[in-house]
mmCIF file with all atom_site columns, C-alpha atoms in Angstrom:
data_model
loop_
_atom_site.group_PDB
_atom_site.id
_atom_site.type_symbol
_atom_site.label_atom_id
_atom_site.label_alt_id
_atom_site.label_comp_id
_atom_site.label_asym_id
_atom_site.label_entity_id
_atom_site.label_seq_id
_atom_site.pdbx_PDB_ins_code
_atom_site.Cartn_x
_atom_site.Cartn_y
_atom_site.Cartn_z
_atom_site.occupancy
_atom_site.B_iso_or_equiv
_atom_site.pdbx_formal_charge
_atom_site.auth_seq_id
_atom_site.auth_comp_id
_atom_site.auth_asym_id
_atom_site.auth_atom_id
_atom_site.pdbx_PDB_model_num
ATOM 1   C CA . MET R 1 1   ? 74.383 47.654  -69.966 1.00 47.00 ? 1   MET R CA 1
ATOM 2   C CA . THR R 1 2   ? 73.188 45.089  -68.005 1.00 51.00 ? 2   THR R CA 1
ATOM 3   C CA . SER R 1 3   ? 70.549 45.591  -65.837 1.00 51.00 ? 3   SER R CA 1
ATOM 4   C CA . PRO R 1 4   ? 71.538 44.427  -61.611 1.00 57.00 ? 4   PRO R CA 1
ATOM 5   C CA . THR R 1 5   ? 69.830 40.487  -61.183 1.00 56.00 ? 5   THR R CA 1
ATOM 6   C CA . ARG R 1 6   ? 66.687 41.066  -59.312 1.00 62.00 ? 6   ARG R CA 1
ATOM 7   C CA . PRO R 1 7   ? 65.973 38.602  -56.099 1.00 63.00 ? 7   PRO R CA 1
ATOM 8   C CA . VAL R 1 8   ? 63.164 36.825  -57.790 1.00 64.00 ? 8   VAL R CA 1
ATOM 9   C CA . ASP R 1 9   ? 65.354 36.208  -61.049 1.00 69.00 ? 9   ASP R CA 1
ATOM 10  C CA . ALA R 1 10  ? 68.622 34.887  -58.709 1.00 74.00 ? 10  ALA R CA 1
ATOM 11  C CA . HIS R 1 11  ? 69.765 31.649  -58.720 1.00 84.00 ? 11  HIS R CA 1
ATOM 12  C CA . PRO R 1 12  ? 66.705 29.645  -59.992 1.00 87.00 ? 12  PRO R CA 1
ATOM 13  C CA . TYR R 1 13  ? 67.958 26.605  -59.421 1.00 89.00 ? 13  TYR R CA 1
ATOM 14  C CA . LEU R 1 14  ? 68.586 26.373  -55.721 1.00 88.00 ? 14  LEU R CA 1
ATOM 15  C CA . ARG R 1 15  ? 65.231 28.636  -55.515 1.00 89.00 ? 15  ARG R CA 1
ATOM 16  C CA . ALA R 1 16  ? 63.395 25.503  -57.055 1.00 90.00 ? 16  ALA R CA 1
ATOM 17  C CA . ALA R 1 17  ? 65.793 22.583  -55.274 1.00 89.00 ? 17  ALA R CA 1
ATOM 18  C CA . SER R 1 18  ? 64.071 24.930  -51.537 1.00 90.00 ? 18  SER R CA 1
ATOM 19  C CA . ALA R 1 19  ? 60.874 24.822  -54.109 1.00 91.00 ? 19  ALA R CA 1
ATOM 20  C CA . GLY R 1 20  ? 59.956 21.287  -53.650 1.00 89.00 ? 20  GLY R CA 1
ATOM 21  C CA . ILE R 1 21  ? 61.844 20.015  -50.230 1.00 89.00 ? 21  ILE R CA 1
ATOM 22  C CA . ARG R 1 22  ? 59.062 22.428  -48.697 1.00 91.00 ? 22  ARG R CA 1
ATOM 23  C CA . HIS R 1 23  ? 56.919 20.688  -51.634 1.00 89.00 ? 23  HIS R CA 1
ATOM 24  C CA . HIS R 1 24  ? 57.834 17.106  -50.499 1.00 84.00 ? 24  HIS R CA 1
ATOM 25  C CA . ALA R 1 25  ? 57.798 18.291  -46.075 1.00 85.00 ? 25  ALA R CA 1
ATOM 26  C CA . ARG R 1 26  ? 54.248 19.312  -47.178 1.00 84.00 ? 26  ARG R CA 1
ATOM 27  C CA . ALA R 1 27  ? 53.404 16.136  -48.693 1.00 81.00 ? 27  ALA R CA 1
ATOM 28  C CA . LEU R 1 28  ? 54.594 13.974  -45.825 1.00 81.00 ? 28  LEU R CA 1
ATOM 29  C CA . ALA R 1 29  ? 52.565 16.037  -43.045 1.00 79.00 ? 29  ALA R CA 1
ATOM 30  C CA . PRO R 1 30  ? 50.221 13.767  -41.163 1.00 77.00 ? 30  PRO R CA 1
ATOM 31  C CA . SER R 1 31  ? 46.292 14.362  -42.654 1.00 74.00 ? 31  SER R CA 1
ATOM 32  C CA . ASP R 1 32  ? 43.096 13.933  -41.392 1.00 70.00 ? 32  ASP R CA 1
ATOM 33  C CA . THR R 1 33  ? 42.640 10.690  -43.649 1.00 76.00 ? 33  THR R CA 1
ATOM 34  C CA . ASP R 1 34  ? 46.453 9.716   -44.228 1.00 75.00 ? 34  ASP R CA 1
ATOM 35  C CA . PRO R 1 35  ? 48.628 9.005   -41.488 1.00 74.00 ? 35  PRO R CA 1
ATOM 36  C CA . PRO R 1 36  ? 52.140 10.004  -42.193 1.00 72.00 ? 36  PRO R CA 1
ATOM 37  C CA . GLU R 1 37  ? 54.849 7.216   -43.682 1.00 77.00 ? 37  GLU R CA 1
ATOM 38  C CA . PRO R 1 38  ? 57.617 6.204   -41.720 1.00 80.00 ? 38  PRO R CA 1
ATOM 39  C CA . ALA R 1 39  ? 61.387 7.434   -43.337 1.00 82.00 ? 39  ALA R CA 1
ATOM 40  C CA . ASP R 1 40  ? 62.896 4.849   -45.639 1.00 86.00 ? 40  ASP R CA 1
ATOM 41  C CA . ARG R 1 41  ? 65.889 4.287   -46.884 1.00 88.00 ? 41  ARG R CA 1
ATOM 42  C CA . ALA R 1 42  ? 65.384 6.176   -50.221 1.00 86.00 ? 42  ALA R CA 1
ATOM 43  C CA . HIS R 1 43  ? 64.197 9.516   -48.403 1.00 88.00 ? 43  HIS R CA 1
ATOM 44  C CA . LEU R 1 44  ? 67.512 8.882   -46.614 1.00 91.00 ? 44  LEU R CA 1
ATOM 45  C CA . ASP R 1 45  ? 69.460 8.684   -49.743 1.00 90.00 ? 45  ASP R CA 1
ATOM 46  C CA . VAL R 1 46  ? 67.835 11.077  -51.272 1.00 90.00 ? 46  VAL R CA 1
ATOM 47  C CA . LEU R 1 47  ? 68.396 13.892  -48.955 1.00 93.00 ? 47  LEU R CA 1
ATOM 48  C CA . HIS R 1 48  ? 71.778 12.952  -48.447 1.00 94.00 ? 48  HIS R CA 1
ATOM 49  C CA . ALA R 1 49  ? 72.400 13.672  -51.890 1.00 93.00 ? 49  ALA R CA 1
ATOM 50  C CA . HIS R 1 50  ? 70.667 17.135  -51.132 1.00 94.00 ? 50  HIS R CA 1
ATOM 51  C CA . LEU R 1 51  ? 72.439 17.717  -48.378 1.00 95.00 ? 51  LEU R CA 1
ATOM 52  C CA . ALA R 1 52  ? 75.920 16.914  -50.115 1.00 94.00 ? 52  ALA R CA 1
ATOM 53  C CA . ALA R 1 53  ? 75.287 19.155  -52.478 1.00 93.00 ? 53  ALA R CA 1
ATOM 54  C CA . LEU R 1 54  ? 74.843 22.179  -50.488 1.00 94.00 ? 54  LEU R CA 1
ATOM 55  C CA . LEU R 1 55  ? 78.033 20.817  -48.713 1.00 93.00 ? 55  LEU R CA 1
ATOM 56  C CA . GLN R 1 56  ? 79.480 21.811  -51.638 1.00 92.00 ? 56  GLN R CA 1
ATOM 57  C CA . LEU R 1 57  ? 77.876 25.287  -52.891 1.00 91.00 ? 57  LEU R CA 1
ATOM 58  C CA . LEU R 1 58  ? 78.612 26.459  -48.642 1.00 90.00 ? 58  LEU R CA 1
ATOM 59  C CA . ASP R 1 59  ? 82.200 25.578  -49.084 1.00 89.00 ? 59  ASP R CA 1
ATOM 60  C CA . ARG R 1 60  ? 82.353 27.256  -52.177 1.00 89.00 ? 60  ARG R CA 1
ATOM 61  C CA . LEU R 1 61  ? 80.822 30.789  -51.275 1.00 89.00 ? 61  LEU R CA 1
ATOM 62  C CA . ALA R 1 62  ? 82.881 30.513  -47.691 1.00 88.00 ? 62  ALA R CA 1
ATOM 63  C CA . ASP R 1 63  ? 86.081 30.445  -50.091 1.00 87.00 ? 63  ASP R CA 1
ATOM 64  C CA . THR R 1 64  ? 84.809 33.040  -52.412 1.00 90.00 ? 64  THR R CA 1
ATOM 65  C CA . ALA R 1 65  ? 83.278 35.231  -49.471 1.00 90.00 ? 65  ALA R CA 1
ATOM 66  C CA . ARG R 1 66  ? 85.996 35.215  -47.063 1.00 87.00 ? 66  ARG R CA 1
ATOM 67  C CA . PRO R 1 67  ? 89.502 37.002  -48.858 1.00 89.00 ? 67  PRO R CA 1
ATOM 68  C CA . PRO R 1 68  ? 86.670 40.141  -49.400 1.00 92.00 ? 68  PRO R CA 1
ATOM 69  C CA . HIS R 1 69  ? 85.096 39.656  -45.833 1.00 93.00 ? 69  HIS R CA 1
ATOM 70  C CA . PRO R 1 70  ? 86.755 37.872  -43.364 1.00 91.00 ? 70  PRO R CA 1
ATOM 71  C CA . ALA R 1 71  ? 83.635 37.662  -40.931 1.00 91.00 ? 71  ALA R CA 1
ATOM 72  C CA . ALA R 1 72  ? 80.421 36.281  -43.310 1.00 91.00 ? 72  ALA R CA 1
ATOM 73  C CA . GLY R 1 73  ? 83.132 33.723  -44.603 1.00 87.00 ? 73  GLY R CA 1
ATOM 74  C CA . ARG R 1 74  ? 83.892 32.740  -40.934 1.00 87.00 ? 74  ARG R CA 1
ATOM 75  C CA . HIS R 1 75  ? 80.314 32.762  -40.710 1.00 90.00 ? 75  HIS R CA 1
ATOM 76  C CA . LEU R 1 76  ? 79.391 30.813  -43.347 1.00 90.00 ? 76  LEU R CA 1
ATOM 77  C CA . ALA R 1 77  ? 82.342 27.990  -42.480 1.00 87.00 ? 77  ALA R CA 1
ATOM 78  C CA . THR R 1 78  ? 80.910 27.438  -38.899 1.00 87.00 ? 78  THR R CA 1
ATOM 79  C CA . ALA R 1 79  ? 77.091 26.435  -41.435 1.00 90.00 ? 79  ALA R CA 1
ATOM 80  C CA . HIS R 1 80  ? 79.111 24.117  -43.364 1.00 90.00 ? 80  HIS R CA 1
ATOM 81  C CA . THR R 1 81  ? 80.490 22.774  -40.379 1.00 89.00 ? 81  THR R CA 1
ATOM 82  C CA . ARG R 1 82  ? 76.627 22.253  -38.865 1.00 91.00 ? 82  ARG R CA 1
ATOM 83  C CA . LEU R 1 83  ? 76.066 20.947  -42.429 1.00 94.00 ? 83  LEU R CA 1
ATOM 84  C CA . TRP R 1 84  ? 77.661 18.437  -42.484 1.00 93.00 ? 84  TRP R CA 1
ATOM 85  C CA . GLN R 1 85  ? 77.396 17.410  -39.215 1.00 91.00 ? 85  GLN R CA 1
ATOM 86  C CA . ALA R 1 86  ? 73.421 16.502  -40.439 1.00 94.00 ? 86  ALA R CA 1
ATOM 87  C CA . THR R 1 87  ? 75.470 14.991  -43.056 1.00 94.00 ? 87  THR R CA 1
ATOM 88  C CA . SER R 1 88  ? 76.633 13.014  -40.859 1.00 93.00 ? 88  SER R CA 1
ATOM 89  C CA . GLU R 1 89  ? 73.793 12.255  -38.526 1.00 94.00 ? 89  GLU R CA 1
ATOM 90  C CA . VAL R 1 90  ? 71.422 11.855  -41.987 1.00 94.00 ? 90  VAL R CA 1
ATOM 91  C CA . HIS R 1 91  ? 73.980 9.036   -42.983 1.00 93.00 ? 91  HIS R CA 1
ATOM 92  C CA . ALA R 1 92  ? 73.611 7.410   -39.357 1.00 91.00 ? 92  ALA R CA 1
ATOM 93  C CA . ALA R 1 93  ? 70.340 7.588   -39.457 1.00 92.00 ? 93  ALA R CA 1
ATOM 94  C CA . PHE R 1 94  ? 70.191 5.601   -43.024 1.00 91.00 ? 94  PHE R CA 1
ATOM 95  C CA . HIS R 1 95  ? 71.913 2.709   -41.010 1.00 88.00 ? 95  HIS R CA 1
ATOM 96  C CA . LEU R 1 96  ? 69.060 2.465   -38.352 1.00 89.00 ? 96  LEU R CA 1
ATOM 97  C CA . LEU R 1 97  ? 67.125 1.640   -41.207 1.00 88.00 ? 97  LEU R CA 1
ATOM 98  C CA . PRO R 1 98  ? 65.652 -1.702  -41.951 1.00 83.00 ? 98  PRO R CA 1
ATOM 99  C CA . GLY R 1 99  ? 66.466 -2.268  -45.196 1.00 73.00 ? 99  GLY R CA 1
ATOM 100 C CA . ALA R 1 100 ? 64.665 -4.165  -47.840 1.00 55.00 ? 100 ALA R CA 1
ATOM 101 C CA . PRO R 1 101 ? 62.021 -7.299  -46.045 1.00 50.00 ? 101 PRO R CA 1
ATOM 102 C CA . GLY R 1 102 ? 63.901 -10.392 -46.764 1.00 42.00 ? 102 GLY R CA 1
ATOM 103 C CA . GLU R 1 103 ? 67.510 -8.785  -46.477 1.00 45.00 ? 103 GLU R CA 1
ATOM 104 C CA . GLY R 1 104 ? 69.632 -9.512  -44.062 1.00 44.00 ? 104 GLY R CA 1
ATOM 105 C CA . VAL R 1 105 ? 71.302 -6.176  -43.856 1.00 44.00 ? 105 VAL R CA 1
ATOM 106 C CA . GLU R 1 106 ? 72.875 -5.496  -40.400 1.00 47.00 ? 106 GLU R CA 1
ATOM 107 C CA . LYS R 1 107 ? 72.618 -1.948  -38.752 1.00 48.00 ? 107 LYS R CA 1
ATOM 108 C CA . GLY R 1 108 ? 75.717 0.169   -38.944 1.00 49.00 ? 108 GLY R CA 1
ATOM 109 C CA . ALA R 1 109 ? 77.456 -1.823  -41.679 1.00 52.00 ? 109 ALA R CA 1
ATOM 110 C CA . CYS R 1 110 ? 79.130 1.021   -44.097 1.00 60.00 ? 110 CYS R CA 1
ATOM 111 C CA . GLU R 1 111 ? 78.779 -1.643  -47.208 1.00 60.00 ? 111 GLU R CA 1
ATOM 112 C CA . PRO R 1 112 ? 77.269 -0.739  -50.626 1.00 54.00 ? 112 PRO R CA 1
ATOM 113 C CA . ALA R 1 113 ? 77.189 -3.874  -51.911 1.00 57.00 ? 113 ALA R CA 1
ATOM 114 C CA . ARG R 1 114 ? 74.361 -4.772  -49.626 1.00 59.00 ? 114 ARG R CA 1
ATOM 115 C CA . LEU R 1 115 ? 72.157 -1.880  -49.967 1.00 57.00 ? 115 LEU R CA 1
ATOM 116 C CA . PRO R 1 116 ? 68.388 -2.604  -50.514 1.00 57.00 ? 116 PRO R CA 1
ATOM 117 C CA . GLU R 1 117 ? 68.842 -1.442  -54.253 1.00 57.00 ? 117 GLU R CA 1
ATOM 118 C CA . GLY R 1 118 ? 71.523 -2.777  -55.180 1.00 56.00 ? 118 GLY R CA 1
ATOM 119 C CA . PRO R 1 119 ? 75.199 -0.707  -55.495 1.00 55.00 ? 119 PRO R CA 1
ATOM 120 C CA . PRO R 1 120 ? 74.722 2.587   -57.345 1.00 53.00 ? 120 PRO R CA 1
ATOM 121 C CA . VAL R 1 121 ? 77.459 4.186   -59.606 1.00 47.00 ? 121 VAL R CA 1
ATOM 122 C CA . LEU R 1 122 ? 78.255 6.289   -56.041 1.00 55.00 ? 122 LEU R CA 1
ATOM 123 C CA . THR R 1 123 ? 76.581 5.099   -52.506 1.00 80.00 ? 123 THR R CA 1
ATOM 124 C CA . ILE R 1 124 ? 75.408 7.114   -49.600 1.00 88.00 ? 124 ILE R CA 1
ATOM 125 C CA . CYS R 1 125 ? 78.662 5.799   -47.733 1.00 88.00 ? 125 CYS R CA 1
ATOM 126 C CA . GLN R 1 126 ? 81.300 6.584   -51.107 1.00 87.00 ? 126 GLN R CA 1
ATOM 127 C CA . ARG R 1 127 ? 79.117 10.072  -51.243 1.00 90.00 ? 127 ARG R CA 1
ATOM 128 C CA . HIS R 1 128 ? 79.646 10.606  -47.181 1.00 91.00 ? 128 HIS R CA 1
ATOM 129 C CA . LEU R 1 129 ? 83.256 9.910   -46.990 1.00 90.00 ? 129 LEU R CA 1
ATOM 130 C CA . ALA R 1 130 ? 83.652 12.090  -50.350 1.00 89.00 ? 130 ALA R CA 1
ATOM 131 C CA . ALA R 1 131 ? 82.301 15.067  -47.971 1.00 90.00 ? 131 ALA R CA 1
ATOM 132 C CA . GLY R 1 132 ? 84.316 13.742  -45.480 1.00 89.00 ? 132 GLY R CA 1
ATOM 133 C CA . HIS R 1 133 ? 86.773 14.309  -46.947 1.00 87.00 ? 133 HIS R CA 1
ATOM 134 C CA . VAL R 1 134 ? 86.441 17.440  -48.535 1.00 85.00 ? 134 VAL R CA 1
ATOM 135 C CA . VAL R 1 135 ? 85.211 18.282  -43.970 1.00 87.00 ? 135 VAL R CA 1
ATOM 136 C CA . ARG R 1 136 ? 87.775 17.141  -42.140 1.00 85.00 ? 136 ARG R CA 1
ATOM 137 C CA . ARG R 1 137 ? 90.871 19.335  -44.459 1.00 84.00 ? 137 ARG R CA 1
ATOM 138 C CA . LYS R 1 138 ? 89.164 22.599  -43.978 1.00 79.00 ? 138 LYS R CA 1
ATOM 139 C CA . THR R 1 139 ? 88.375 22.089  -40.566 1.00 80.00 ? 139 THR R CA 1
ATOM 140 C CA . THR R 1 140 ? 90.399 21.065  -37.327 1.00 76.00 ? 140 THR R CA 1
ATOM 141 C CA . PRO R 1 141 ? 88.476 17.693  -35.074 1.00 75.00 ? 141 PRO R CA 1
ATOM 142 C CA . THR R 1 142 ? 87.822 19.787  -32.767 1.00 73.00 ? 142 THR R CA 1
ATOM 143 C CA . ASP R 1 143 ? 85.800 21.918  -35.114 1.00 73.00 ? 143 ASP R CA 1
ATOM 144 C CA . LEU R 1 144 ? 83.770 18.811  -35.418 1.00 71.00 ? 144 LEU R CA 1
ATOM 145 C CA . ARG R 1 145 ? 83.712 16.997  -31.996 1.00 67.00 ? 145 ARG R CA 1
ATOM 146 C CA . PRO R 1 146 ? 81.984 14.836  -30.609 1.00 54.00 ? 146 PRO R CA 1
ATOM 147 C CA . HIS R 1 147 ? 79.669 14.477  -34.444 1.00 48.00 ? 147 HIS R CA 1
ATOM 148 C CA . THR R 1 148 ? 81.732 11.615  -36.135 1.00 49.00 ? 148 THR R CA 1
ATOM 149 C CA . THR R 1 149 ? 80.927 8.749   -38.794 1.00 52.00 ? 149 THR R CA 1
ATOM 150 C CA . ALA R 1 150 ? 81.267 5.518   -38.206 1.00 57.00 ? 150 ALA R CA 1
ATOM 151 C CA . CYS R 1 151 ? 81.340 4.961   -42.112 1.00 58.00 ? 151 CYS R CA 1
ATOM 152 C CA . VAL R 1 152 ? 84.781 3.131   -42.444 1.00 50.00 ? 152 VAL R CA 1
ATOM 153 C CA . ARG R 1 153 ? 85.617 1.619   -46.018 1.00 43.00 ? 153 ARG R CA 1
#
């Protein structure tokens, strides 16, 4: 016979990810001795990856909640849409930050080969386009307005 999972034992990886984000947010908070460091592309790339992973999680949760609990599924689907909008804004901010010193990166250009770190296996733009494809397959254009992506490949 199995015992029910206690809330503190449930979803340890998700709890660890949340704790990591809280720790990072505290580390970025300004202190009396050190001014806060400005956001850079590396921070936004990692944050975008986290948001994209949360999009997948919310999508699956909405799909599993919808049949037995339609109202809860609709709320999760709405949360998914709002999270997509936040993910899209992080992607846009990534392109507005300057590249590495001495590199001629155009602002707003979505060219993975010209990223300051070089083209990783899965760039922020590729990740964003893949997430956008899933979002647009399950969401109407009206739900996404006025948020659109400027990333075209």
